[in-house]
Structures are given as structure tokens and as C-alpha cells.
Coordinates of C-alpha atoms in Angstrom, one line a residue:
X1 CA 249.6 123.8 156.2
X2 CA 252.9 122.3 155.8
X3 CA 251.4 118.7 156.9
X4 CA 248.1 118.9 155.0
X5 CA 250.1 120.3 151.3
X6 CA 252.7 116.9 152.0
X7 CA 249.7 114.8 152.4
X8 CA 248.0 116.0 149.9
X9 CA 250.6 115.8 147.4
X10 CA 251.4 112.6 148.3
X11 CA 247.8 111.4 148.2
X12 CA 247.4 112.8 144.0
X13 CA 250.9 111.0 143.2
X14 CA 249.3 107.8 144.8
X15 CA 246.3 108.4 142.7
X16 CA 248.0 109.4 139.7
X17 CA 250.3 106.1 140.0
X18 CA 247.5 103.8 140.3
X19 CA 245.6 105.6 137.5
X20 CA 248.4 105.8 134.9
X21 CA 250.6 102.6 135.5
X22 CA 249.4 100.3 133.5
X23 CA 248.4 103.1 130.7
X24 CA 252.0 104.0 130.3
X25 CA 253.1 100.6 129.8
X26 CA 250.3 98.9 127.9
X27 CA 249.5 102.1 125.5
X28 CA 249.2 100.6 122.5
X29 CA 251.1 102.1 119.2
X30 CA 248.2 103.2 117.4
X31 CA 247.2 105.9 120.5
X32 CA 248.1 109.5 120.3
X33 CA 252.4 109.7 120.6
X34 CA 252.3 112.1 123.1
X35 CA 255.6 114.1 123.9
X36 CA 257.9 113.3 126.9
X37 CA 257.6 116.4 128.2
X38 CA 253.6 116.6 127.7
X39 CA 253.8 113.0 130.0
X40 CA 255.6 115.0 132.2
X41 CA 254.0 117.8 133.2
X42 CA 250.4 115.9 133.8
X43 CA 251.9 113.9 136.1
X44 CA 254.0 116.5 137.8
X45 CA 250.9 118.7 138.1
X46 CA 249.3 116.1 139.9
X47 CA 252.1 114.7 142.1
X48 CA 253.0 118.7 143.2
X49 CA 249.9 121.3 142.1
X50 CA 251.5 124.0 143.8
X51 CA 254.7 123.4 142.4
X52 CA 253.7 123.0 139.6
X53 CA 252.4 126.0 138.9
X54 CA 255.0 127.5 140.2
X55 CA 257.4 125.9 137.6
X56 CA 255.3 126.7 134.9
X57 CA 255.3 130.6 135.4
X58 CA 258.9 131.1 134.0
X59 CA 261.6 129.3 132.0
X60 CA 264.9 128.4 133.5
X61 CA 267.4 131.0 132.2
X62 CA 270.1 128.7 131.0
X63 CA 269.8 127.3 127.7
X64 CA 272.5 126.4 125.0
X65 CA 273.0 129.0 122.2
X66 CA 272.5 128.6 118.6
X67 CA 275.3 127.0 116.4
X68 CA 276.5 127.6 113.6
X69 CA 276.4 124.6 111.1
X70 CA 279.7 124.7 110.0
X71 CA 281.1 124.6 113.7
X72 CA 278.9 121.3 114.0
X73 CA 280.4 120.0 110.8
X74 CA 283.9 120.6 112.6
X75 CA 282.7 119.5 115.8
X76 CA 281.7 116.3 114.0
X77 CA 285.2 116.1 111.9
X78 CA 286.5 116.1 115.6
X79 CA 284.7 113.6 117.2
X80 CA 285.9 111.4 114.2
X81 CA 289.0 111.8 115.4
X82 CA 288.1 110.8 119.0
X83 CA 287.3 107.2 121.3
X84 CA 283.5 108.6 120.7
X85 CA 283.9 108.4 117.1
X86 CA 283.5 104.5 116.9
X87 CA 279.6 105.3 118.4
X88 CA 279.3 107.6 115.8
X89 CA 280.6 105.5 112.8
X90 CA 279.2 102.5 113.7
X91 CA 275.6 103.5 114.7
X92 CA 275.8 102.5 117.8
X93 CA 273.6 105.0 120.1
X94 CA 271.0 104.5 117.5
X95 CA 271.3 100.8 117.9
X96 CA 271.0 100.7 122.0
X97 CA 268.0 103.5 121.4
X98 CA 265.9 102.4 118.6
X99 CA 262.6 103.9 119.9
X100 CA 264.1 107.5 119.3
X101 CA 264.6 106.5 115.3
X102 CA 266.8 107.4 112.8
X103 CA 266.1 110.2 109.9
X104 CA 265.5 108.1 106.6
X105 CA 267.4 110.8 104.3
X106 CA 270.7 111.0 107.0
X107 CA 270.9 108.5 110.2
X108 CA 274.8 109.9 110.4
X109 CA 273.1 112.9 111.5
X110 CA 270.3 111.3 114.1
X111 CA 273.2 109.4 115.0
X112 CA 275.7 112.2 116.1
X113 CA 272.9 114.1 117.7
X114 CA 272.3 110.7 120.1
X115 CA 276.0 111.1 121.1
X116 CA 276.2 114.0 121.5
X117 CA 273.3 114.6 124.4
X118 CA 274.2 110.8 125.4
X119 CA 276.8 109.1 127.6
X120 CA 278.4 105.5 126.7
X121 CA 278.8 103.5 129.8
X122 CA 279.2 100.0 128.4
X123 CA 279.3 98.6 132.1
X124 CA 278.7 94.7 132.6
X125 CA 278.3 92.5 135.5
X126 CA 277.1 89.1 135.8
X127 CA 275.6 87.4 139.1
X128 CA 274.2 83.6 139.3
X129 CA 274.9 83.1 135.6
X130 CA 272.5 86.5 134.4
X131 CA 274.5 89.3 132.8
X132 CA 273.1 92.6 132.6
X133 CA 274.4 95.3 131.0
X134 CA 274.1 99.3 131.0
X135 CA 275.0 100.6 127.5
X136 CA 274.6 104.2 127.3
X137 CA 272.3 106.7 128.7
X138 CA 270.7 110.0 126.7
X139 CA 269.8 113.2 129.2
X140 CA 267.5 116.1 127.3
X141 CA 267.6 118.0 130.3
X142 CA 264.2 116.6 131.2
X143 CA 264.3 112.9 130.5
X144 CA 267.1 110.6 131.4
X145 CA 267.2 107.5 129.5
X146 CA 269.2 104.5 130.0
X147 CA 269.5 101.4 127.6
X148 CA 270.0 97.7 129.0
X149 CA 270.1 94.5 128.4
X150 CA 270.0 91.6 130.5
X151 CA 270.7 87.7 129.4
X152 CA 269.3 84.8 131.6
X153 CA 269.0 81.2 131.3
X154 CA 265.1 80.2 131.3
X155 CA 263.1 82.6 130.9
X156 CA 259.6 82.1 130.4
X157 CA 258.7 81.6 126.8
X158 CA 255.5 84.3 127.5
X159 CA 258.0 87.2 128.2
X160 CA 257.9 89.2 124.9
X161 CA 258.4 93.0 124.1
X162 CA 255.6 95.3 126.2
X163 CA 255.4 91.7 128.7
X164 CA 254.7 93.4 132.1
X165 CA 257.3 92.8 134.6
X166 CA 258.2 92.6 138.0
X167 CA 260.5 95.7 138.0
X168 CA 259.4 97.5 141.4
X169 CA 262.9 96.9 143.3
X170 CA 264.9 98.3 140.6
X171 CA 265.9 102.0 141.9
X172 CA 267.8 105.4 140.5
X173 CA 270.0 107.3 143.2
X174 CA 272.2 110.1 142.9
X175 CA 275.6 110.5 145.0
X176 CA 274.8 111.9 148.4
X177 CA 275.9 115.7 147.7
X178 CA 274.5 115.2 144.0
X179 CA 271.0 114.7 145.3
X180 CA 271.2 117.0 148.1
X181 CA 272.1 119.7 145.3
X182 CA 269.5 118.2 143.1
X183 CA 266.9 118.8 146.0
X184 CA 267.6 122.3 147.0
X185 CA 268.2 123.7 143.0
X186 CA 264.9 121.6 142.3
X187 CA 262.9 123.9 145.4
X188 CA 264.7 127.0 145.4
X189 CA 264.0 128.0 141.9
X190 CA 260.2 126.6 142.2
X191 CA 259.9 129.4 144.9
X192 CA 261.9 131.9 143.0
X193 CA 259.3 131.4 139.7
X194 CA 256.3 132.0 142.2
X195 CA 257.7 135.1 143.7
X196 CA 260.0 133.7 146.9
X197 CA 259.8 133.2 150.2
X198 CA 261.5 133.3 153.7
X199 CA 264.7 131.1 153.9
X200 CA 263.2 129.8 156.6
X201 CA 260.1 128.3 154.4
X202 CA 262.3 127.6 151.9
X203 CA 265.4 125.3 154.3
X204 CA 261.9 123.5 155.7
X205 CA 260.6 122.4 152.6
X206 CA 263.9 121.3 151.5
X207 CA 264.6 119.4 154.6
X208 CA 261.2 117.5 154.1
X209 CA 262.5 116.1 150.9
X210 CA 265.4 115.1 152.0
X211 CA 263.9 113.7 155.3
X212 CA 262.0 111.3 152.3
X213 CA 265.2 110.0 151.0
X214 CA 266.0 109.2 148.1
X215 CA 263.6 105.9 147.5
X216 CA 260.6 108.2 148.4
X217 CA 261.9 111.5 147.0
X218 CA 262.6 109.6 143.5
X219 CA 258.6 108.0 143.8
X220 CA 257.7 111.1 145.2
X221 CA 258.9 113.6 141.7
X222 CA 260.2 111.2 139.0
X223 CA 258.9 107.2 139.0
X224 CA 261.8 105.2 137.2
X225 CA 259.8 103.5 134.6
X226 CA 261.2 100.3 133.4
X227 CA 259.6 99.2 129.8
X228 CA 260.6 95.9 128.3
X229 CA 261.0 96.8 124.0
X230 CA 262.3 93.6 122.9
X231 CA 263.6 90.1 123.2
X232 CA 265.8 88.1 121.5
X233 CA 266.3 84.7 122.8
X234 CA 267.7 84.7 126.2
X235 CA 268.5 88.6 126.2
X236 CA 265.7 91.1 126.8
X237 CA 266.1 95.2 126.1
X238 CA 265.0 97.9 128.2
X239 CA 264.9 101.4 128.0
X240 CA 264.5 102.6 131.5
X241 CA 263.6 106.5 131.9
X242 CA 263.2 109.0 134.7
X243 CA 261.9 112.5 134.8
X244 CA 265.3 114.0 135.7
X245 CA 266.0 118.2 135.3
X246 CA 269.6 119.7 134.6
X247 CA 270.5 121.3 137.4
X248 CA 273.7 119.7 138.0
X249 CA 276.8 119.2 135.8
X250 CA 278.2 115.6 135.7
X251 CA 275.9 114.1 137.8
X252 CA 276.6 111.1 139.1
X253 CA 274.0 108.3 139.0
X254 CA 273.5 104.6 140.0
X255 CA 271.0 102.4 138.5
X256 CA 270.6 99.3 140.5
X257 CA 268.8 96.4 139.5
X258 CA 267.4 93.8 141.5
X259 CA 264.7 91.2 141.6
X260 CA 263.5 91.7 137.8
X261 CA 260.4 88.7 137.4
X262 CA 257.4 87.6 135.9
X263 CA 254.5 88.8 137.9
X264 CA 253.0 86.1 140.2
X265 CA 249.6 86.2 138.8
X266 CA 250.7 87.7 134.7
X267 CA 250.0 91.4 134.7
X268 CA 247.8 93.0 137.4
X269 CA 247.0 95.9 139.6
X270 CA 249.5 98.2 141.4
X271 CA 248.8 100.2 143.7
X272 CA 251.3 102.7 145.8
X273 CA 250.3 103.5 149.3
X274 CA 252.4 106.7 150.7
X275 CA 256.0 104.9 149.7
X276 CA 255.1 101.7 149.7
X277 CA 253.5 99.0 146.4
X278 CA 251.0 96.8 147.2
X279 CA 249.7 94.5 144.1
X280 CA 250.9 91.8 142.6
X281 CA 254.7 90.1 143.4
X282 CA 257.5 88.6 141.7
X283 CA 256.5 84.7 140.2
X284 CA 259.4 83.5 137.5
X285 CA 262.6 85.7 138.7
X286 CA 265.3 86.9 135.8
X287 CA 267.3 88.3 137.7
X288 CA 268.0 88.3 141.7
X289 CA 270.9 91.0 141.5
X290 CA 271.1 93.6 143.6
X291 CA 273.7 94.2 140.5
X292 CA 274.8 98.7 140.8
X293 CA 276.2 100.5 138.0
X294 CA 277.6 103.5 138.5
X295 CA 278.2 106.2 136.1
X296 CA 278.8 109.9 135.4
X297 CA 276.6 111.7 133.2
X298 CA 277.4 114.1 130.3
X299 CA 276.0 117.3 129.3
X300 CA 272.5 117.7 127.5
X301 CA 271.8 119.4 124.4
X302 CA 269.3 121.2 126.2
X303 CA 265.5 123.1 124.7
X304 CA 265.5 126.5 123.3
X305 CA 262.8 128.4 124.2
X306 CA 260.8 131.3 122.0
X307 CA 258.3 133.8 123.1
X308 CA 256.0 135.5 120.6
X309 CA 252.5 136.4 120.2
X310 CA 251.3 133.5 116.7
X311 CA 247.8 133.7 115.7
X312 CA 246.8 130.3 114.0
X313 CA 243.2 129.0 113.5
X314 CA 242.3 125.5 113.1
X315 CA 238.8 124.2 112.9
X316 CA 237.3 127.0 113.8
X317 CA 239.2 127.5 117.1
X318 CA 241.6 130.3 117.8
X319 CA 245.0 130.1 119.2
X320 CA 247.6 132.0 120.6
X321 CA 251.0 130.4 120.8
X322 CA 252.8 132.4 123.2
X323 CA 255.6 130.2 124.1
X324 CA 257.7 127.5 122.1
X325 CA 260.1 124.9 123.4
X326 CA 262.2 122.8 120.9
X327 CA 264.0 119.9 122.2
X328 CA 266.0 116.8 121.1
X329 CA 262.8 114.6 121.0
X330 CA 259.9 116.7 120.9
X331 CA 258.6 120.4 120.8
X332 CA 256.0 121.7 123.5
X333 CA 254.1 125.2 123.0
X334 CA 251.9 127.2 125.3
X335 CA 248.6 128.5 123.7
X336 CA 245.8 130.8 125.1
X337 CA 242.6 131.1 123.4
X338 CA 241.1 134.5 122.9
X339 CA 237.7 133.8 122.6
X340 CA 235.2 132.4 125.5
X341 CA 235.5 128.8 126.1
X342 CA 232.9 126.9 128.0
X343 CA 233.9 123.9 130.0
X344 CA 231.3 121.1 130.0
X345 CA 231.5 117.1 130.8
X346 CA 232.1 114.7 128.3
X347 CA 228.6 112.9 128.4
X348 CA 227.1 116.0 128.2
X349 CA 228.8 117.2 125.1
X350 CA 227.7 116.1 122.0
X351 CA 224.4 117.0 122.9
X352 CA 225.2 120.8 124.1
X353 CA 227.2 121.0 120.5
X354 CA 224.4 120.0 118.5
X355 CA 222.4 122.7 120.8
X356 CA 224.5 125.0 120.8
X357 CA 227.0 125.0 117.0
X358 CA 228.8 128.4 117.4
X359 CA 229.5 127.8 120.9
X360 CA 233.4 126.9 121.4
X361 CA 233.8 124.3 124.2
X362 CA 236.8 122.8 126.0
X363 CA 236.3 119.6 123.6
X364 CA 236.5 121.8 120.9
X365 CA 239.5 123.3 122.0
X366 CA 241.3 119.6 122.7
X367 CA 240.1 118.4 119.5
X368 CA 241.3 121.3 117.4
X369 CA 244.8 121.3 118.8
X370 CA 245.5 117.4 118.6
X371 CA 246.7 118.3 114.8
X372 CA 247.8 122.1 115.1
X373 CA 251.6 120.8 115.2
X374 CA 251.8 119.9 111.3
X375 CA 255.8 119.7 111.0
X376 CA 258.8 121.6 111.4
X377 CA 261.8 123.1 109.2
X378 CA 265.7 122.6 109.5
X379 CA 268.6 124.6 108.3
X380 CA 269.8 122.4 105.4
X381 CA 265.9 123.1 103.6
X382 CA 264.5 119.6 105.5
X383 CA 261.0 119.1 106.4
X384 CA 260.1 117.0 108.9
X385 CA 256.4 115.6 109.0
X386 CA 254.4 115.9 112.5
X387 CA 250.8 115.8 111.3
X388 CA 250.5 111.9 112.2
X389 CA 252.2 112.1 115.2
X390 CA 249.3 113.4 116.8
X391 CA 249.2 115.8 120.4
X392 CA 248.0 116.3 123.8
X393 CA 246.3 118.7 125.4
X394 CA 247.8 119.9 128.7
X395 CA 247.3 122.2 131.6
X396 CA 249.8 125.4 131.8
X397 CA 249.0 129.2 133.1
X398 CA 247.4 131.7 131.3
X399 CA 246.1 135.0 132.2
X400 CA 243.0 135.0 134.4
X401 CA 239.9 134.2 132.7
X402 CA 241.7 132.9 129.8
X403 CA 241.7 129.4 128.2
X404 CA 245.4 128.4 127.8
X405 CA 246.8 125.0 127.8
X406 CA 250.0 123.4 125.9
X407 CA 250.4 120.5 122.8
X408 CA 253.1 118.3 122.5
X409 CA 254.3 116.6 120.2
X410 CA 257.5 114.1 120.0
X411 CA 260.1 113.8 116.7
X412 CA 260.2 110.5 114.8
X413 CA 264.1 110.8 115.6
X414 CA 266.6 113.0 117.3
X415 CA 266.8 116.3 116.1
X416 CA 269.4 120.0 117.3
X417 CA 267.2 122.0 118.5
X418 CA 269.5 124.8 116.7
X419 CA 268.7 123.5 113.6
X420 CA 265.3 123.9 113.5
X421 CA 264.4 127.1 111.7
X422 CA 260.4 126.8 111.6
X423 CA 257.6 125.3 112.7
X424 CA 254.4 124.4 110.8
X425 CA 251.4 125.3 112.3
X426 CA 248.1 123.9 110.6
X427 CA 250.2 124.9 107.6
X428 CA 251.2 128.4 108.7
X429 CA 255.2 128.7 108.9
X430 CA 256.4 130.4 111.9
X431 CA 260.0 131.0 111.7
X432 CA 261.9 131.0 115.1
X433 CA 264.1 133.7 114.4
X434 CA 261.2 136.6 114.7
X435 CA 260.5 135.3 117.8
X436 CA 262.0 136.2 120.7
X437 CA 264.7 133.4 121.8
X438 CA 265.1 133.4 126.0
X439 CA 268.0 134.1 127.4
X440 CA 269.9 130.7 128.4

């Protein structure tokens, strides 16, 4: 069983890989803005079903607590005072990170919350005349994001932000004991949340990941993705990101980059067989490296998690919100349905709606929730507007024979999670604080 739940998990990432590559990296802007964590857990469900659904059932137990505004305005009178103060002052997190925004009434705010869940690195190297480097990275406690630039002579005058590269040799590594740790934390609570198992199961699974290593344990659970955002002259910008959970304080991590191209025939089909890519090569390089930075990463301002019980219609459809995550970047919640739900394929359904007009199908149920997520309230009175930021419709338990699923949705810029009071759903307010916060 052992051998067949490996293969088979290895067989969906492949599949998932091939199916989603090019998806993630050509999306265009006008699509859906689906959270990180939404991203996440579709393509952790099918790179590990089982555990998956094992991680699913519960919600790790340590979480950050609520602060008190005025200690954050101290906090922040502090830093002022510190080296980190000149990334504060100057803007500069929001400047190697403009993807995650800025708030329009108060970037000094947007700004201090980047620095504070990020880490400045400011490493450099160059090697045959290209110079690459590692500004800063910004850890959620789900996502790790790094920012990076890398200056070359000649590169081709086609390479523009969202050009496809040649980025497959480029790799993320913890220290030896780091990922050992990372490994064992990562499977030992995955078989606490689905009830245990004998330490003997549990040191055999364990040792199969690490008998990976890290190259195939990384493309086996995370996938370093490696987006190009912009270009100015002969220095490109990347934001590279990795599906990376807190389980370990201070990590440390090394990013190395090497043999960063144009693809050999423009943009084309990749496909990953077990551990290794087949699909187009490198053509024009950029950079030959191998080029390592090493760094050691700070602490996240981590989610906060509610439970409750919220009743919310929209069009027509009922929902349950049962669980709510708030995070830096985005907020995720967990909703059942209490109604029958019929599942149906997509040809099939406009013509078993017009049939059938007070029957409520999974369609309806996808297309209702895209918009549930209307906004959300902070503690100085400040709305912030989510109702064109869109959703997505993921896969989460529920009790059986219930329809449950989870919407995300991401932040136009940073936000505490201890700030936000409320949440606006289809134009109800729920307010956090008659819910029942987790334990961290």
C-alpha cells in the first residue's frame, strides 16, 4: 500500500504540474485573483489526497495573539529607532514587492506590515559579468516569497514582464537538520489531525521523504515558481515563491540560481516525469550561475483562525461559514451548504437548470460563492473593498453527505490580521470577535 499511495501521489503531482504550469504563469490579469492559499490547497490536494485531507480536519494550534493597537504604534516608534527603520521609512519592502500593493489612504502602514512578516537580505553576487541579487523575502506562514533582480549584458529584446523562462535549474533547500525537521513536523502532525498511527508507520513515511531528497521532496510538496514581473533595461525582477509552512523558527534557506534562459523554441510544454522535466530547454542563457544565497529567515505574522456557525444567502444559495482564516495577503473560509446539492457535468448543465429552476447544483453553488467575500473591516473604522477581487471555489471536509467547500480571496495590499474586526459577507457584517478565535 505503501508503494501504490507513493506512486500514486506522485503520478497526480505529475499531472497536476503539466496541467497547471503554464496556467499559473500565463493567467492573465483580468481572471479571477484567487488567494494564495486557495492555489495552495488545489494543488496540495492533488499532489497528496490523503494528506490532504488529513490536514484539512484541524488547524495547527499556534497562532499569534491579538494586539493591541497602541502596542503596534510603540512597536512601530521602535523600529524607527532601529537598522529596520530605513525599510520602513523609505518604502522599501513595498518597492522589492509591488504585486502585494500598498493601501491608497496609508502605505506607512502596508509598509510596516511588509517588514514586519519579511526579512531584508540585500545579498549580491556577480558571475561572468551578470549580477543577481536577493533583496528581501516575506513568509505568511504558508507562502514564502523572495524578491530578485538580476542584471545581464544582452538579453534578448523579446524578454518582457510574464516572458516565460528557462527557470527549471533554479532550486530552494533548507539546512540539513532544517529540512529533516521540516519533514518530520510536516508528517507527524498530518497523522496527528487524522487520528495517529504507529511510530513505526509514521518513522517509514518520514524516511520515504527524506530518501527523495530535497530536489524531489521540494517538487514533490511545494514547486518553486519563478515569475518574471518586470524589466527595466538590462535588469529583470522576479518574485520567486514556494508553498512553505511554519514549523520551524529561523529557518535557514538557500535559493540558488542557475542557468536562467530563453526557452529554445519561445514558451512551450513542460512536462515532469516522476522527478525529472522533459519539454522544452534553455536557448539565449542570462545567467549560467550556479550563484547560492543563503539566508536566515524571520518570524511570520501568522493567520488567525475563527470558528462559528454564519448563515449568509447569496443568489438563492445557502451557506454556512464555519471556519475563517485571516492572513497577511488573503482570507480563506470553510462553508457547508445545508440544503441538497446535485453534482452534474458542465455540458450538461445549463440544460438540466432550465429543466429543473429550483434545483440547486454544484454550478450553482460555485457561481454563488465567487462574490460572497464583499470586503472586510479594520480597527481604525477602514473598509477594505473585496467584491472585485473575485474567489474560488475549493475542496475542504464537511460532514458526510454535506456540500462544503472553501472561497478565497487575496487583499489588494498587506493587511494585520489583528486588525481586522469584520468581514462582509454579500453585505452581512460578521464581526470576528463573536466568533470563536482558536487557540494559537
Amino acid at each position: 500500500m505503501t508503494r501504490f499511495e507513493s506512486s500514486l501521489r506522485r503520478g497526480l503531482m505529475d499531472a497536476n504540474l503539466a496541467q497547471y504550469e503554464r496556467v499559473l504563469q500565463d493567467a492573465d490579469a483580468a481572471q479571477p485573483d484567487f488567494s494564495p492559499s486557495y492555489l495552495r490547497e488545489r494543488m496540495r490536494l492533488l499532489a497528496d489526497p490523503w494528506g490532504w485531507m488529513r490536514r484539512r480536519e484541524t488547524v495547527s494550534p499556534r497562532r499569534r495573539r491579538r494586539l493591541d493597537w497602541r502596542v503596534i504604534a510603540i512597536a512601530a516608534a521602535l523600529l524607527l529607532l532601529s537598522a529596520c527603520a530605513v525599510a520602513v521609512v523609505t518604502g522599501q519592502f513595498s518597492q522589492w514587492f509591488p504585486r502585494m500593493g500598498a493601501d491608497p489612504r496609508d502605505p506607512e502602514i502596508s509598509e510596516e506590515v511588509l517588514s514586519r512578516t519579511g526579512t531584508a537580505i540585500e545579498q549580491t553576487q556577480t558571475v561572468d559579468g551578470v549580477t543577481a541579487a536577493l533583496n528581501a523575502a516575506v513568509w505568511d506562514g504558508s507562502y514564502l516569497h523572495m524578491s530578485l533582480t538580476v542584471t545581464a549584458p544582452d538579453i534578448p529584446q523579446e524578454v518582457a514582464a510574464e516572458t516565460s523562462l528557462y527557470t527549471e535549474e533554479c532550486s530552494f533547500s533548507l539546512s540539513e537538520e532544517n529540512w529533516k525537521e521540516y519533514v518530520r513536523k510536516d508528517e507527524e502532525r498530518g497523522f496527528a489531525e487524522m487520528g495517529g498511527g504507529s511510530q513505526e508507520l509514521i518513522e517509514r513515511t518520514i524516511q520515504n521523504m527524506l530518501d527523495m531528497g530535497q530536489a524531489g521532496y521540494w517538487n514533490h510538496v511545494g514547486l518553486l515558481n519563478f515569475p518574471l514581473i518586470s524589466r527595466e533595461g538590462d535588469t529583470l525582477t522576479f518574485e520567486a515563491w514556494i508553498a512553505f509552512d511554519a514549523y520551524l523558527e529561523q529557518p535557514e534557506i538557500t535559493l540558488r540560481l542557475k542557468n536562467i534562459a530563453t526557452y529554445v523554441d519561445g514558451k512551450g510544454e513542460i512536462r515532469w516525469i516522476g522527478n525529472e522535466r522533459t519539454g522544452p530547454g534553455p536557448d539565449v542563457p542570462i545567467l549560467r550561475g550556479p550563484i547560492d544565497f543563503t539566508f536566515t529567515l524571520g518570524e511570520p505574522i501568522r493567520p488567525i483562525h475563527y470558528q462559528g456557525a454564519v448563515e449568509v444567502t447569496a443568489e438563492d444559495v445557502p451557506f454556512r461559514f464555519t471556519r475563517f482564516e485571516i492572513s497577511v495577503f488573503d482570507m480563506d473560509l470553510d462553508f457547508e451548504v445545508p440544503a441538497p446539492v446535485e453534482y452534474t457535468r458542465p455540458e450538461e448543465y445549463d440544460e438540466l437548470k432550465q429543466q429543473n429552476p429550483d434545483k440547486l447544483y454544484d454550478r450553482d453553488v460555485s457561481k454563488a460563492v465567487f462574490g460572497v467575500i464583499q470586503g472586510l473591516w479594520t480597527e481604525d473604522g477602514g473598509y477594505v473593498d473585496l467584491s472585485q477581487r473575485g474567489g474560488g471555489l475549493g475542496s475542504t471536509t464537511a460532514p458526510e453527505g454535506v456540500f462544503g467547500g472553501s472561497v478565497g480571496v487575496s487583499y489588494p495590499h498587506p493587511i494585520d490580521p489583528a486588525t481586522v474586526t469584520a468581514v462582509n459577507l454579500n453585505g452581512a457584517r460578521v464581526e470576528l470577535d463573536e466568533l470563536e478565535r482558536l487557540a494559537e
